C-alpha cells in the first residue's frame, strides 16, 4: 500500500486535533507533539485543506519564530513552548 504501513486516518485525526486545538489544553497538545517528534508547527490562515488551524490558541500558547504577514504563514517552536 502507498501508506507504507502508516495508519493514515489516525495520523490525520491527530494532525487535526493538534492544529485545530479545540477542546484540548496546551499540555495535551504538547504531549501529542512530543509523542510525534514534532519540533516546529507551521500554520497558515490560508490553509488549502479543510483544516482550520486555531491561530489564536497557537499565538497565545506557543513561541512564534517566523511570521509572514503577506501570506499568513507562521511557524511556532515546540520545545521552548512545552517546557
PDB file of C-alpha atoms in Angstrom:
ATOM      1  CA  UNK A   1       0.000   0.000   0.000  1.00  0.00           C
ATOM      2  CA  UNK A   2       1.089   3.572  -0.707  1.00  0.00           C
ATOM      3  CA  UNK A   3       0.905   4.479   3.008  1.00  0.00           C
ATOM      4  CA  UNK A   4       3.809   2.171   3.806  1.00  0.00           C
ATOM      5  CA  UNK A   5       2.032   0.679   6.810  1.00  0.00           C
ATOM      6  CA  UNK A   6       1.117   4.016   8.406  1.00  0.00           C
ATOM      7  CA  UNK A   7      -2.369   4.437   9.792  1.00  0.00           C
ATOM      8  CA  UNK A   8      -3.177   7.466   7.635  1.00  0.00           C
ATOM      9  CA  UNK A   9      -6.623   8.036   9.156  1.00  0.00           C
ATOM     10  CA  UNK A  10      -5.225   8.054  12.698  1.00  0.00           C
ATOM     11  CA  UNK A  11      -2.389  10.378  11.678  1.00  0.00           C
ATOM     12  CA  UNK A  12      -4.835  12.778  10.023  1.00  0.00           C
ATOM     13  CA  UNK A  13      -7.061  12.796  13.129  1.00  0.00           C
ATOM     14  CA  UNK A  14      -4.005  13.555  15.282  1.00  0.00           C
ATOM     15  CA  UNK A  15      -2.913  16.324  12.898  1.00  0.00           C
ATOM     16  CA  UNK A  16      -6.362  17.898  13.036  1.00  0.00           C
ATOM     17  CA  UNK A  17      -6.544  17.607  16.831  1.00  0.00           C
ATOM     18  CA  UNK A  18      -3.145  19.299  17.226  1.00  0.00           C
ATOM     19  CA  UNK A  19      -3.597  22.102  14.709  1.00  0.00           C
ATOM     20  CA  UNK A  20      -7.221  22.965  15.360  1.00  0.00           C
ATOM     21  CA  UNK A  21      -6.638  22.782  19.145  1.00  0.00           C
ATOM     22  CA  UNK A  22     -10.322  22.642  20.003  1.00  0.00           C
ATOM     23  CA  UNK A  23     -11.427  21.129  23.311  1.00  0.00           C
ATOM     24  CA  UNK A  24      -7.826  20.344  24.218  1.00  0.00           C
ATOM     25  CA  UNK A  25      -5.403  22.115  26.548  1.00  0.00           C
ATOM     26  CA  UNK A  26      -1.813  23.175  25.916  1.00  0.00           C
ATOM     27  CA  UNK A  27      -0.351  20.330  27.995  1.00  0.00           C
ATOM     28  CA  UNK A  28      -2.211  17.738  25.912  1.00  0.00           C
ATOM     29  CA  UNK A  29      -1.121  19.393  22.657  1.00  0.00           C
ATOM     30  CA  UNK A  30       2.493  19.411  23.912  1.00  0.00           C
ATOM     31  CA  UNK A  31       2.275  15.724  24.813  1.00  0.00           C
ATOM     32  CA  UNK A  32       0.987  14.851  21.329  1.00  0.00           C
ATOM     33  CA  UNK A  33       3.668  16.970  19.636  1.00  0.00           C
ATOM     34  CA  UNK A  34       6.432  15.328  21.683  1.00  0.00           C
ATOM     35  CA  UNK A  35       4.999  11.850  21.059  1.00  0.00           C
ATOM     36  CA  UNK A  36       5.010  12.519  17.306  1.00  0.00           C
ATOM     37  CA  UNK A  37       8.534  14.008  17.410  1.00  0.00           C
ATOM     38  CA  UNK A  38       7.374  17.404  16.136  1.00  0.00           C
ATOM     39  CA  UNK A  39       9.702  20.330  16.879  1.00  0.00           C
ATOM     40  CA  UNK A  40       8.054  23.087  14.868  1.00  0.00           C
ATOM     41  CA  UNK A  41       4.492  23.681  13.709  1.00  0.00           C
ATOM     42  CA  UNK A  42       3.824  25.618  10.505  1.00  0.00           C
ATOM     43  CA  UNK A  43       0.371  27.119  10.105  1.00  0.00           C
ATOM     44  CA  UNK A  44      -1.335  29.328   7.605  1.00  0.00           C
ATOM     45  CA  UNK A  45      -4.570  31.221   7.844  1.00  0.00           C
ATOM     46  CA  UNK A  46      -4.893  30.377   4.139  1.00  0.00           C
ATOM     47  CA  UNK A  47      -4.654  26.597   4.553  1.00  0.00           C
ATOM     48  CA  UNK A  48      -5.841  24.920   1.331  1.00  0.00           C
ATOM     49  CA  UNK A  49      -7.168  21.870   3.212  1.00  0.00           C
ATOM     50  CA  UNK A  50     -10.419  21.777   5.121  1.00  0.00           C
ATOM     51  CA  UNK A  51      -8.267  22.264   8.214  1.00  0.00           C
ATOM     52  CA  UNK A  52      -8.957  25.412  10.216  1.00  0.00           C
ATOM     53  CA  UNK A  53      -5.955  25.984  12.497  1.00  0.00           C
ATOM     54  CA  UNK A  54      -6.734  27.706  15.786  1.00  0.00           C
ATOM     55  CA  UNK A  55      -4.245  30.535  15.319  1.00  0.00           C
ATOM     56  CA  UNK A  56      -5.391  32.294  18.490  1.00  0.00           C
ATOM     57  CA  UNK A  57      -4.531  29.213  20.557  1.00  0.00           C
ATOM     58  CA  UNK A  58      -1.106  28.921  18.901  1.00  0.00           C
ATOM     59  CA  UNK A  59      -0.283  32.625  19.240  1.00  0.00           C
ATOM     60  CA  UNK A  60      -1.310  32.614  22.909  1.00  0.00           C
ATOM     61  CA  UNK A  61       0.497  29.418  23.901  1.00  0.00           C
ATOM     62  CA  UNK A  62       3.497  28.841  21.617  1.00  0.00           C
ATOM     63  CA  UNK A  63       6.607  30.796  20.704  1.00  0.00           C
ATOM     64  CA  UNK A  64       6.239  32.381  17.281  1.00  0.00           C
ATOM     65  CA  UNK A  65       9.584  32.037  15.473  1.00  0.00           C
ATOM     66  CA  UNK A  66       8.512  33.157  11.998  1.00  0.00           C
ATOM     67  CA  UNK A  67       5.602  35.083  10.558  1.00  0.00           C
ATOM     68  CA  UNK A  68       4.911  36.323   7.049  1.00  0.00           C
ATOM     69  CA  UNK A  69       2.112  38.877   7.254  1.00  0.00           C
ATOM     70  CA  UNK A  70       1.657  38.857   3.472  1.00  0.00           C
ATOM     71  CA  UNK A  71       0.979  35.129   3.195  1.00  0.00           C
ATOM     72  CA  UNK A  72      -0.407  34.428   6.687  1.00  0.00           C
ATOM     73  CA  UNK A  73       2.273  31.737   7.186  1.00  0.00           C
ATOM     74  CA  UNK A  74       3.542  31.283  10.765  1.00  0.00           C
ATOM     75  CA  UNK A  75       5.957  28.864  12.430  1.00  0.00           C
ATOM     76  CA  UNK A  76       5.818  28.041  16.133  1.00  0.00           C
ATOM     77  CA  UNK A  77       8.509  26.343  18.233  1.00  0.00           C
ATOM     78  CA  UNK A  78       7.506  23.371  20.345  1.00  0.00           C
ATOM     79  CA  UNK A  79      10.480  22.678  22.641  1.00  0.00           C
ATOM     80  CA  UNK A  80      10.693  26.013  24.458  1.00  0.00           C
ATOM     81  CA  UNK A  81       6.910  26.393  24.451  1.00  0.00           C
ATOM     82  CA  UNK A  82       6.329  22.999  26.073  1.00  0.00           C
ATOM     83  CA  UNK A  83       8.824  23.143  28.931  1.00  0.00           C
TER      84      UNK A  83
END
